[in-house]
C-alpha positions as a LaTeX table, in Angstrom:
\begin{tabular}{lrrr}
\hline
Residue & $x$ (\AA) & $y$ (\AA) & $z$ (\AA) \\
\hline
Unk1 & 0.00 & 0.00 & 0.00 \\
Unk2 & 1.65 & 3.23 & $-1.29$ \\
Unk3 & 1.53 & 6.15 & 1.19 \\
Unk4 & 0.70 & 9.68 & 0.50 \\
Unk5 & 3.72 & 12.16 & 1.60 \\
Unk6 & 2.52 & 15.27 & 3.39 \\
Unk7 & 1.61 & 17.97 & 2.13 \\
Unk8 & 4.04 & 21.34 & 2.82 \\
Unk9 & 1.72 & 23.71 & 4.88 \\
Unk10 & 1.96 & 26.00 & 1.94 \\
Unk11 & 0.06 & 23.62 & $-0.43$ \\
Unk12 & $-2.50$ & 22.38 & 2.50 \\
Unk13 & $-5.92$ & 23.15 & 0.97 \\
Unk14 & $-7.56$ & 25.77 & 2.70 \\
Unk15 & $-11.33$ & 25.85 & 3.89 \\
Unk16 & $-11.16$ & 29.32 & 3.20 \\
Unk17 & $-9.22$ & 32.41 & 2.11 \\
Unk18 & $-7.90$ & 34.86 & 4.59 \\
Unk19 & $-10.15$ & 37.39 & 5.61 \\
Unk20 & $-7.85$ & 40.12 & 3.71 \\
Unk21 & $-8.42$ & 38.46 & 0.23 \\
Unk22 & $-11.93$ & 36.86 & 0.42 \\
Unk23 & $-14.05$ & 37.93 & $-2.73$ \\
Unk24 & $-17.61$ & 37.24 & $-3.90$ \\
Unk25 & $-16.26$ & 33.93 & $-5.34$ \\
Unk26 & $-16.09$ & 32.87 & $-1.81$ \\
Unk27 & $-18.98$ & 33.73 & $-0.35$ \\
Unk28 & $-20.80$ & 30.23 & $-0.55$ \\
Unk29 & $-24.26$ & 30.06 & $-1.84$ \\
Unk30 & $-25.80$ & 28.21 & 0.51 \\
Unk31 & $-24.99$ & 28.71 & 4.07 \\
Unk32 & $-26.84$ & 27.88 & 6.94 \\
Unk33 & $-29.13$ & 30.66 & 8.82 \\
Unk34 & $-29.38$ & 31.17 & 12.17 \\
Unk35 & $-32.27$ & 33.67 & 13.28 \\
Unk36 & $-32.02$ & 36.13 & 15.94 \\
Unk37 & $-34.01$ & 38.77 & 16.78 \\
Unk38 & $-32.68$ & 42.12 & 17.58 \\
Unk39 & $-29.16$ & 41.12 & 16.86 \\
Unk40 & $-27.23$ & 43.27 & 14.67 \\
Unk41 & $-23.96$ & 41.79 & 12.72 \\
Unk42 & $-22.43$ & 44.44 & 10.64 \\
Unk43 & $-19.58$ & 44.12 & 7.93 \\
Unk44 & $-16.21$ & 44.31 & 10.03 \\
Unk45 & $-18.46$ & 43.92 & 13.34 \\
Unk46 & $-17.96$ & 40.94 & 15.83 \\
Unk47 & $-20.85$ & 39.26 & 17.59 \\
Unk48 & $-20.38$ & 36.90 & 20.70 \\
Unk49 & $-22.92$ & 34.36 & 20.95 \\
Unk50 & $-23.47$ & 32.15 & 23.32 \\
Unk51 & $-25.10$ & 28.86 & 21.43 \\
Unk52 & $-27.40$ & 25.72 & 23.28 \\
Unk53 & $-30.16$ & 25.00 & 21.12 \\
Unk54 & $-29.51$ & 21.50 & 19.57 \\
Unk55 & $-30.47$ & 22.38 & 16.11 \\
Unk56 & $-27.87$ & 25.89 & 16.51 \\
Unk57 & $-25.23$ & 23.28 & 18.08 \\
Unk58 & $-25.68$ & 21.14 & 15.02 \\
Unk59 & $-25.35$ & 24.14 & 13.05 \\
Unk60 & $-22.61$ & 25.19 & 14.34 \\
Unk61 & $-20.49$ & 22.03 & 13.98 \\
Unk62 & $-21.28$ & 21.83 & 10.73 \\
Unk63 & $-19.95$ & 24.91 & 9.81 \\
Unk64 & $-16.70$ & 24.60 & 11.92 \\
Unk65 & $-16.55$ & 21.20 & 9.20 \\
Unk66 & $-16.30$ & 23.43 & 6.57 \\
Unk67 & $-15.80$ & 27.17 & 5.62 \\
Unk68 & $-16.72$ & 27.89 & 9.43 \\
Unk69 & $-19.89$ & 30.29 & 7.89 \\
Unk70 & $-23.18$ & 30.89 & 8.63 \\
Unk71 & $-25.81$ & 33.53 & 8.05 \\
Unk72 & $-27.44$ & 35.90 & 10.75 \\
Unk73 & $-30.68$ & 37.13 & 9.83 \\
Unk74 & $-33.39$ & 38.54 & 11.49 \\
Unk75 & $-36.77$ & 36.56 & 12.17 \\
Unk76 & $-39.70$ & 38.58 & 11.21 \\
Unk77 & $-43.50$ & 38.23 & 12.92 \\
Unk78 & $-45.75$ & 37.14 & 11.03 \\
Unk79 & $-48.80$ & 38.95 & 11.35 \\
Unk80 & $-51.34$ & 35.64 & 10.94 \\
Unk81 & $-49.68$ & 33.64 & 13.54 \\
Unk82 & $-47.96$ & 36.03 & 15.64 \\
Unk83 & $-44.77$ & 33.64 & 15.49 \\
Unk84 & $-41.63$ & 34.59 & 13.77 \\
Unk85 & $-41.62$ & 31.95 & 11.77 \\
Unk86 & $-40.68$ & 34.14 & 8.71 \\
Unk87 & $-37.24$ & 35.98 & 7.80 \\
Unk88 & $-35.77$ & 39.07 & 6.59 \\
Unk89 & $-34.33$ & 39.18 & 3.18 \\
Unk90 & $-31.29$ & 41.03 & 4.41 \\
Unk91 & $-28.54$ & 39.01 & 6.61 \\
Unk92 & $-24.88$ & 39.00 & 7.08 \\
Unk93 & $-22.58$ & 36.12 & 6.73 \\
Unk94 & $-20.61$ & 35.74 & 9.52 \\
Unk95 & $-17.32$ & 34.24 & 10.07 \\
Unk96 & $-16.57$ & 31.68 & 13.39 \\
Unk97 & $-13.19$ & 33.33 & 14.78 \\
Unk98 & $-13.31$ & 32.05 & 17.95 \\
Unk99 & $-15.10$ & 29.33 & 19.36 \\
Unk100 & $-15.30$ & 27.08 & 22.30 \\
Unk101 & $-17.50$ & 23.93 & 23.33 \\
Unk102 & $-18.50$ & 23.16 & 26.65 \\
Unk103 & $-18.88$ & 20.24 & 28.45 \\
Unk104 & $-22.59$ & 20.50 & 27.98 \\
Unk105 & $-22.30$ & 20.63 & 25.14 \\
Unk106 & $-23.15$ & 24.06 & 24.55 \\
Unk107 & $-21.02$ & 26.28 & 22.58 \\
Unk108 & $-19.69$ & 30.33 & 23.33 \\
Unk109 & $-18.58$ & 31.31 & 19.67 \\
Unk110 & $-17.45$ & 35.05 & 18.33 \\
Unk111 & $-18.68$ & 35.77 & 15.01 \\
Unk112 & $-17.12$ & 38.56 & 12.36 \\
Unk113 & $-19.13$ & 39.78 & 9.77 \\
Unk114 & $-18.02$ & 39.35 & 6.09 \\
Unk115 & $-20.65$ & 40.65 & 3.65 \\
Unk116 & $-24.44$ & 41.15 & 3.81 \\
Unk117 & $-26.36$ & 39.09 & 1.32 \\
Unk118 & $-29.87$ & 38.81 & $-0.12$ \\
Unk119 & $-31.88$ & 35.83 & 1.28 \\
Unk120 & $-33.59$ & 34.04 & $-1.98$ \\
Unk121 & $-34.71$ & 30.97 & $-0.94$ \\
Unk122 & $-34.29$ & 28.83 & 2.38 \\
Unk123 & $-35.03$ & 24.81 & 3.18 \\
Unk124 & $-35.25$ & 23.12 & 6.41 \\
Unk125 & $-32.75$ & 20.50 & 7.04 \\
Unk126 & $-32.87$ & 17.20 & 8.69 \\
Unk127 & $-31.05$ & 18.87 & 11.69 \\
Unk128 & $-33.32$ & 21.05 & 12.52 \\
Unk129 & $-31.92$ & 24.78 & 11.50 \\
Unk130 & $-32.75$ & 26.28 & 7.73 \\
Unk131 & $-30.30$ & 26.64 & 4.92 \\
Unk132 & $-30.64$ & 29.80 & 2.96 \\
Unk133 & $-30.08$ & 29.79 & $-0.83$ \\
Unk134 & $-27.77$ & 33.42 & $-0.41$ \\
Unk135 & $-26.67$ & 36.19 & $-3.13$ \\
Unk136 & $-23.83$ & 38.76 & $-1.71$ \\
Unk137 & $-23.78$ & 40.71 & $-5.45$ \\
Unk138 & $-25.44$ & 43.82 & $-4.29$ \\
Unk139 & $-23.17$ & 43.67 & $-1.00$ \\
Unk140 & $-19.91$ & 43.50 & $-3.18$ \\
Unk141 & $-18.92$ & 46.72 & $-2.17$ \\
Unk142 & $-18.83$ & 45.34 & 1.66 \\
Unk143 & $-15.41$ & 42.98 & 1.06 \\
Unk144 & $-13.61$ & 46.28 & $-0.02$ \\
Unk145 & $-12.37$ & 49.01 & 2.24 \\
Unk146 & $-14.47$ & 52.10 & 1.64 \\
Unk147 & $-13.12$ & 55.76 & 1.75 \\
Unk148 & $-13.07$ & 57.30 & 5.28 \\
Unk149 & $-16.33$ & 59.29 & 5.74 \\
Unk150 & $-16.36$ & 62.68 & 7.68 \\
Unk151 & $-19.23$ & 62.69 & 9.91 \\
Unk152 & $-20.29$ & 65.41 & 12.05 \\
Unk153 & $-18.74$ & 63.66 & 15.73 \\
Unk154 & $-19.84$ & 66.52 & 17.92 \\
Unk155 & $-23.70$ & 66.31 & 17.02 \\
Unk156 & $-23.51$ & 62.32 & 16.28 \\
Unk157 & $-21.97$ & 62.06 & 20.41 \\
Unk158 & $-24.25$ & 64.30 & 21.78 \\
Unk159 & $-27.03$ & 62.49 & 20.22 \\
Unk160 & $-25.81$ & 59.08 & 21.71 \\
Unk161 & $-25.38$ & 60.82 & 24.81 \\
Unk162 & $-29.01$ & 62.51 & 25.17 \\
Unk163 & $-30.87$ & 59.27 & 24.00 \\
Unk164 & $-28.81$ & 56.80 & 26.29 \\
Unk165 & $-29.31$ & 59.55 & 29.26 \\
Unk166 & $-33.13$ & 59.61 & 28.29 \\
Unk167 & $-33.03$ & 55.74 & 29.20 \\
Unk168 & $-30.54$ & 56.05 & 32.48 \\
Unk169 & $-28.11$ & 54.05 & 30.17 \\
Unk170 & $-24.35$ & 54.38 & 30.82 \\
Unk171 & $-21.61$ & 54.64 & 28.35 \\
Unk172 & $-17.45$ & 54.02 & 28.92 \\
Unk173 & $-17.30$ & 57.97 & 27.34 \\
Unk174 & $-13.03$ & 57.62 & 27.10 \\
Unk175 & $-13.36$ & 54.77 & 25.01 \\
Unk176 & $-16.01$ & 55.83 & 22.53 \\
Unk177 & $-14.78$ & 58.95 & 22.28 \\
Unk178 & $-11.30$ & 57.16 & 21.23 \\
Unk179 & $-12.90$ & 55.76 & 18.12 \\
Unk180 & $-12.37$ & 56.50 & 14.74 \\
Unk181 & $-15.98$ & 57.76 & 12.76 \\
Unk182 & $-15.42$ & 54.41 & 10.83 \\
Unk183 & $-15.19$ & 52.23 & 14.46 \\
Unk184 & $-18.22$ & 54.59 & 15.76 \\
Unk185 & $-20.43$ & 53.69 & 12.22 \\
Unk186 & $-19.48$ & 50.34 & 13.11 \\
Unk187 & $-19.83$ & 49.95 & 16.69 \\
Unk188 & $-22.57$ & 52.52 & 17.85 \\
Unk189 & $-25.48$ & 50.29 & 15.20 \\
Unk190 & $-24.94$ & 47.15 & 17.07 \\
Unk191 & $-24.67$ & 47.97 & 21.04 \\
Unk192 & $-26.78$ & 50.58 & 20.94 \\
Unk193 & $-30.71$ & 49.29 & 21.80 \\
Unk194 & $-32.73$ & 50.16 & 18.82 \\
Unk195 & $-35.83$ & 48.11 & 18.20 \\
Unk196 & $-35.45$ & 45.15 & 15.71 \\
Unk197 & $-36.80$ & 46.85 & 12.98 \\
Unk198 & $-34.21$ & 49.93 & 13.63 \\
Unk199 & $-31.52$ & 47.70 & 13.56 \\
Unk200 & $-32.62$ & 45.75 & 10.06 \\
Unk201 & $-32.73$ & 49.15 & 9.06 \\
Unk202 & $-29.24$ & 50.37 & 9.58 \\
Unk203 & $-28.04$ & 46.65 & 8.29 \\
Unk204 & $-29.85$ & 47.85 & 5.33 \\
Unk205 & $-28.09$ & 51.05 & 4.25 \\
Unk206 & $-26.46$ & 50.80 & 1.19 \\
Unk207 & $-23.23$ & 52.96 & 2.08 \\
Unk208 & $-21.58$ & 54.23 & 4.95 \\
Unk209 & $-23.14$ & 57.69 & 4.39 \\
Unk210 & $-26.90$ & 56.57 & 4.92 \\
Unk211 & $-26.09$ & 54.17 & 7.71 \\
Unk212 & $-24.63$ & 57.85 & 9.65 \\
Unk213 & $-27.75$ & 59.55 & 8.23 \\
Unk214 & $-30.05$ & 56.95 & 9.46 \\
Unk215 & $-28.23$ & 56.42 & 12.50 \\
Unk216 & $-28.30$ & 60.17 & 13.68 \\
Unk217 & $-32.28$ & 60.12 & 12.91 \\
Unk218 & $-32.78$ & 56.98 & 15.25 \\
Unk219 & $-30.86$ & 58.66 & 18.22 \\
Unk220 & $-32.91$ & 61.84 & 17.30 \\
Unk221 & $-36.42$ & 60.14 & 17.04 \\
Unk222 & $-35.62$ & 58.33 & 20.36 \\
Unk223 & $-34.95$ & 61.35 & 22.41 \\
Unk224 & $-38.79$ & 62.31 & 21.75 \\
\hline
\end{tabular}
């Protein structure tokens, strides 16, 4: 029986590109889609989840078998059931960066996003979770670094700090206030506790520009 030498690490096959050269030819097209309401995964943005449902657990070792991918998307109510049994068409494909299992069997995983994508179909699997038939083309623009925006920091601040003082919220002021516009664009959409439909909102802006346009309305509209 003839054995088969190695491979140099160089030549290994990799489940997927580094982060810095990924392209739309490496986005899969199916991925599988795990729902959560009021979460917000941006482009660039991390997302710690802590994972114990058994068809999420299944999910999730799945994907560590492969490209280490899955979708986050937003369940929406449906108005005839009251269940939210239906989805968004907008999610973001998120990479596993970190993960660890627990002896329960229950999983704490960090999640970066990659590139938001167009939901056009999804199937149930045996398992339990859905698999989402995905398209990233309109969301091209996401896997390349965009031109740094000016945004107007003295109004956008004072508007975080009016609506999270209108809700006795607190806020580590040294550290936000260390953040580039790009990190607050980034940063400020997903910690910040707009309603579900807010957030699919700001996932939804095209460019960076409208997500700060949008974003300053929100903190307006909530201080009323």
């Amino acid at each position: 029986m003839t054995e088969t030498p190695d491979l140099p690490s160089a030549e290994r096959p990799r489940r997927a590109p580094p982060l810095t050269e990924l392209t739309l030819a490496d986005i899969p097209p199916r991925v599988g889609l795990f729902p959560l309401s009021g979460a917000l995964l941006l482009p660039g943005g991390h997302l710690p989840l802590l994972v114990f449902e058994p068809p999420y657990v299944a999910l999730l070792e799945d994907a560590l078998a492969g490209r280490r991918m899955i979708g986050v998307i937003q369940p929406l109510m449906d108005p005839d059931t009251d269940e939210h049994s239906l989805l968004y068409r907008t999610g973001t494909l998120g990479r596993i960066t970190e993960f660890t299992e627990h002896v329960d069997g229950t999983f704490s995983v960090t999640l970066l996003g990659i590139s938001r994508f167009r939901l056009i179909r999804e199937t149930p699997t045996d398992q339990g979770w859905r698999e989402g038939i995905i398209d990233a083309t309109p969301f091209a623009a996401d896997l390349v670094e965009e031109d740094p925006l000016p945004i107007n920091r003295d109004l956008l601040l004072n508007g975080l700090k009016t609506y999270l003082d209108s809700r006795d919220l607190q806020a580590s002021w040294p550290l936000i206030e260390d953040m580039d516009d790009e990190t607050l664009l980034l940063v400020l959409p997903m910690l910040v506790p707009f309603t579900p439909v807010e957030k699919q909102s700001l996932l939804e802006a095209m460019t960076l520009g409208e997500r700060a346009g949008l974003l300053l309305d929100l903190l307006e509209r909530g201080m009323e």
